[in-house]
Amino acid sequence: MSLRTGSKVWVEDRDSAWVPAEVAGFKGNQVQLVAGSGKTVLVKPEKLFPRDADEDEHGGVDDMTKLTYLNEPGVLYNLRRRYALNDIYTYTGSILIAVNPFTKLPHLYNVHMMEQYKGAPFGELSPHVFAVADASYRAMVTEGRSQSILVSGESGAGKTETTKLIMQYLTYVGGRAASNERTVEQQVLESNPLLEAFGNARTVRNDNSSRFGKFVEIQFDANGRISGAAIRTYLLERSRVVQITDPERNYHCFYQLCASGKDAEKYKLGHPSHFHYLNQSKTYELEGVSNAEEYMKTRTAMDIVGISQEEQEAIFRTLAAILHLGNVEFSPGKEHDSSVLKDQKSSFHMQMAANLFMCDENLLLATLSTRTIQTREGIIVKALDCNGAVSSRDALAKTVYARLFDWLVEKINRSVGQDLNSQLQIGVLDIYGFECFKDNSFEQFCINFANEKLQQHFNEHVFKMEQEEYSKEEINWSYIEFIDNQDVLDLIEKKPLGIIALLDEACMFPKSTHHTFSTRLFQSFRDHPRWKKAKFSETDFTLSHYAGKVTYHTDYFLDKNRDYVVVEHCNLLSSSKCPFVANLFCSLPEESSRSSYKFSSVATRFKQQLQALMETLNTTEPHYVRCVKPNSLNRPQKFENLSILHQLRCGGVLEAVRISLAGYPTRRTYSEFVDRFGILAPEFIDAAYDEKSTTEKILKNLKLENFQLGKNKVFLRAGQIGVLDSRRAEVLDNAAKRIQCRLRTFVARRNFVSTRAAAFALQAFCRGFLARALYAVKRETAAAIFIQKHVRRWLLRHAYVELYSAVVTLQSNIRGFSTRQRFVHGKKHKAATLIQARWRMRKVRSAFKHHQASIVAIQCLWRRKLAKRELRKLKQEANESGALRLAKNKLEKQLEDLTWRLQLEKRMRVSNEEAKSVEISRLQKVVESLNLKLDASKLATINECYKNAVLQNQLELSAKEKSALERELIDMAELRKENALLKSSMDALDKKNSDLANELLKAQKNTNDTIKKLQEFEHKCYDLQQNVNSLKEKLLVLEDENHIMRQKALVVSPKSTRRGFEKATVPEMNSGAFVPHTDRKHEFESPTPSKMITPYSHGLSESRRTKLTMERPQENYEVLSRCIKEDIGFKDGKPSAACIIYKCLLQWRAFESERTVIFDHIIEGINDVLRVGDENITLPYWLSNASALLCLLQRNLRPNGFPPTQRSTGSSSLALRIAQGLSSPFKHGDGMSHLEARYPAILFKQQLTACVEKIFGLMRDSLKKELSPLLGSCIQAPKAARVHAGKSRSPGNAPQQLPGSQWDNIIKFLDTLMIRLHGNHVPSFFIRKLIAQVFSFINMSLFNSLLLRRECCTFSNGEYVKSGLAELEKWIVNTGDEFAGTSWHELNYIRQAVGFLVIHQKRRKSLDEIRQDLCPALTVRQIYRISTMYWDDKYGTQSVSNEVVAQMRELLNKDNQNLTSNSFLLDDDLSIPFSTEDIDKAIPLIDPSNIELPSSLSGYSCVQFLAQHQNEIVRSSQIVAA
């Protein structure tokens, strides 16, 4: 590896295994590195691995072989990056690595996800366990060869869950249709929880660890359907039954039984802490697991598998007996080396164990505390000490449990059933992974031996895959070395000096110990390269496995390998009264000649089972799943590098990497190679170059050797990609230096130009300053001269002005003095004249005043005389003024009465509106009478005024009666006061009258408003009543239909009716009338008819019509068949076939028949045409016809026995109805005639509705089938475009883009669809629904491909899809809302996803901005998926920030706890988006009256009425025209 300053490398670290670093320099033969933490270290170059800096910018690669540098740290950190994004699956070629997420991810395992991977090519979609299962299933079906899937990993890595997922998928793709019986696939799936209950336990590393190996063989028939299954188990950990350590647990079934409630009480069980086999560990419960619920699940699984209730009771009774047996304790007996029961408690448990085993208690005690030895002299009974009795007790418990487990497996196999004739199988192997603990014993030795065998098989398979890849590419691979571990296997299993053979030999000798066994091993394998003696132990040894060195402790090797079967135990339990227990020990072992013990080697038996397994695997095509446990704490999002690296070594992943490194680890397609390394030799890239030859020229130009050129890829040896990257980095560095040079030149020139411009500016400023100074001096000189001139002028003018003002002052004083003299003289003359005038005026005024006083005195005397005369007159008229006062009081009372009546009227107006008009008229009369009275009072007042005038004249004549006049003057003053009061009362009366008139006007106005409101309310009530009546009518119709159908369905069926028709005649029929709408209601209003018109029938009698109809039944069916099979076409946009069928059914009175034969004939005819005809022609044609016929039935049929629910507005005479019927059998009006239909007609309408839905569904599915390959080509188009762009680069390396021909194909497809639909006059309602579902399918397909294919989740693909969506939007706009509807909204998901892909500043967007502004329709899981899969292949931009990813991951973890299924994929919409009422509302009226009879039907007599009716219409039109 060539290193230089700035190179990216991996360096070893004690805590993190490997850390990224950068080369900072060189010191001697060491390299100075700067780690990511900033620490500087010195390392030798051979300990470094190259690192690709570009891989840090995205979330890792989904296949390890795509790594630029395939090495150990690259594999480790690629898994780490993907695990941080919850991408738990990663490929290494065909090997799947599954990292346990320790959290629920239900969106990855639902049915929709299985449907996506079904049939998808391996590697096309994101890595998944379903992809491996599907690949094995497809290979089995296509190649006809059995397959196997090997799932391995350490405890807690998720092997069991992965196995269940594989089996779940295989039952999904290979399962049969659901039935009432339990299917094989159901039993196979339910066998998992059953085996988990009896074979799984909690360990230090895993709460549900499988303590046995399992190979499930699923058998298939020739059609790829599951036909049987078989389960094999390996090496059950028997010792766990009697011995566990804290915090582990025993097998789950024991704890489930203790928590079973009544069953536990029945078997005298309690809390697990009361039993020795369970209380050795203080862990009794598992977090999040209920033992009681798990017990019920186990019982349910037993039911499904086929275990009877009696067998279930026997199984749990046996488990309870084992628990009671463990509580039996012994104490030393009276005799030497003997033992007896310790106490009463032990006696109770012994009795319970014997009762549960259904055997004799004393015999059971004897078999536990004694042993029999057969000698030549006879049988010797030997007593056992306490330790021996306990060992015998534990041996019995282990034997019973092991046989119980074997019986369960055998029972499952018998219940599921093996298909002995099956030639195709898929085996799923769930087996323990490589184990290396602090203390490794016999179990770890067997497990690691099994993993060595599997690793050899794995190495051979990987090497074989490498060979296949090289052969496929036609390159030379003969010199590649193969890494083998056969020497380790020989060391373990080879006879006669293998470890297992020596172990069996040692077990055969009773006096052998682990010391003698270890000595024998040391002597045999002292010089073996894989063998090593432990340093600080005399008996331990170390083996160098493929995954590392493991030190084994031989202390218990011999004991654990000896699988002794005590004959007394078998004899006792075989004689049990419980058939189940006796059946477990039915086959007795051969009796030993000297002891009741029968030796059986566990290691040998395991080796034989393993050999059989390998033989099975060698006959199948293997697929590998390596499960990895990310941390020892079982916590999500925690990645321990050292632990995972160890598991990768143990799982053989790094071994596969080493095998790959031995050959050609780096493989690139020619287009990828030229795209990345074409800059190393740009002279070889011209306008049209060959990628393979260009690749070869580049490699030869760099003088690289040992590379291979395949058909589609270039294969490079280890380290060559580093040389290429180093040269590429040098080229890029030189280019960067050249760019820097140019940039510095540009910066220096820019600085020089700016400095020169500054100098020019400074010079210009200085010159300007000097010029301004010179100009200022000149301007000051000119200003001084100008000031001097003006000062001289001012001085001269000032002297002149002073002289001028002195002269003017003298002249003005002289002139003033003369003027004042003249004024004083005139003033004196004017004063004398005024005094004279005032004197004369006073004399005249005093004479006038004297004369005036004399005249006033005379006038006063005369007036007094006249007043006295008038006083006498007033006294005479005093009585008349009293009558006026009475009239005034009466008027006041009447006003009060009127006021009260007005108030009373106001109160009565609210309570009684009907009497308001009468009261108003009465008030008007009262007001008129008051007006008359008021006029009368005004006349009286005028007369009084006249009388007063007369009195005044009389007073003037009675001046002589002074004395009387003076007395009456006082009374006159009072009368005047009363007069004034009367006038004021009259004014008040006038005012009240006007107020009353105003109130009357207001009352009339309020009355009018109230009447209007009442009228509006009555109108609304009438409308509501109309709606209620129509709804009641609909409800009654539906109830009657359901009632009739429930009654008739029990008596009449289509099949029985059709059989009856073969022996019977056609039912009675006659014609009926049809009255359609002429004015269609609004689209969203209820189409309930408003009137009921009596049908008109022709004058033929019932018997005559029945006879004529019976004579030609066959002809009617021929007419209907020809209408259905022939394309009759359309008339004025109306489907002729539907109209003719409807009119014929009316004419033949089929809707009133009790038989369904004719309707069945129509439905079967339509179905036959749909099956035989061309989908593109038949489906649109019959969608139009069937929907039209359905609308005619929906609008004109109602069940028999329903009267009209609305009243008729008027009655028409019989003559009028006959005349209307003669003019046309179809009356146009506001009403609609409902034909009374019987049950067969109602059933026909429902069948026709189902037929319309079926046609619509067939059209939708056909369109999706045609559209799928077009969408597939659009999905693959960006990749093809990138390849084409690489081939057609111009000399300037500018790629040329391909035109969007794939989207043009979709547009052409949509245009063709619209032409077909319009050509068949399909209603716009159906077109809208169909186009909406097509666009929903486009949205679903594109969006799911975006989330499942990483190559689609790119910037360039986003631009490509966005351009295609623009074309679709343009098509929708051109099509119009009438036909396209809301189709554009169906593309919301893909539009928002693509919009997110093509934005450049993703890292600046917060989660709220993404969810609210960019992608409001997408869920957090979908946004998270896009963000983690995104990569920019065009501009190199990055995805969202790490903070946003962390926020989304936190939200997803919360959702995983709440949701049962939260898939990020979209589901296909398979619903029917309309109902019969929607069709009736949406489709316009169809008038079948003017349909012409086709020439092909004119020869049938049963349809001649159509021709006659057409002639009548023609004659009527001619008469109207005349």
XYZ file of C-alpha atoms in Angstrom, residues 76 79 97-100 102 152-159 205 433-434 451 455 546-547 626-632 639-655:
46
model
C -16.877 -3.359 10.604
C -22.023 -2.382 9.528
C -25.437 -10.301 7.814
C -28.272 -9.542 10.252
C -27.497 -7.309 13.244
C -29.965 -7.675 16.110
C -33.000 -5.160 20.085
C -25.832 -19.016 12.711
C -24.624 -16.645 15.366
C -23.938 -16.469 19.060
C -26.609 -16.555 21.724
C -28.749 -13.429 21.569
C -27.864 -12.584 17.989
C -31.406 -13.262 16.766
C -31.062 -16.689 15.147
C -26.358 -13.375 26.920
C -22.582 -20.183 16.754
C -18.930 -20.412 17.679
C -19.096 -24.798 13.570
C -17.266 -23.384 8.281
C -10.764 -20.850 12.315
C -12.233 -18.121 14.562
C -24.993 -14.613 9.823
C -26.671 -13.111 12.895
C -24.649 -10.616 14.923
C -25.277 -9.378 18.454
C -24.265 -5.699 18.590
C -23.747 -5.445 22.354
C -23.773 -7.533 25.496
C -22.487 -0.973 18.823
C -19.505 -2.697 20.441
C -16.728 -2.964 17.899
C -14.631 -5.611 19.611
C -17.576 -7.940 20.240
C -18.878 -7.626 16.696
C -15.440 -8.120 15.203
C -15.114 -11.325 17.209
C -18.527 -12.486 15.950
C -17.584 -11.682 12.362
C -14.527 -13.854 12.765
C -16.569 -16.623 14.389
C -19.294 -16.403 11.776
C -16.854 -16.794 8.938
C -17.570 -13.404 7.427
C -13.963 -12.327 7.668
C -12.984 -15.777 6.398
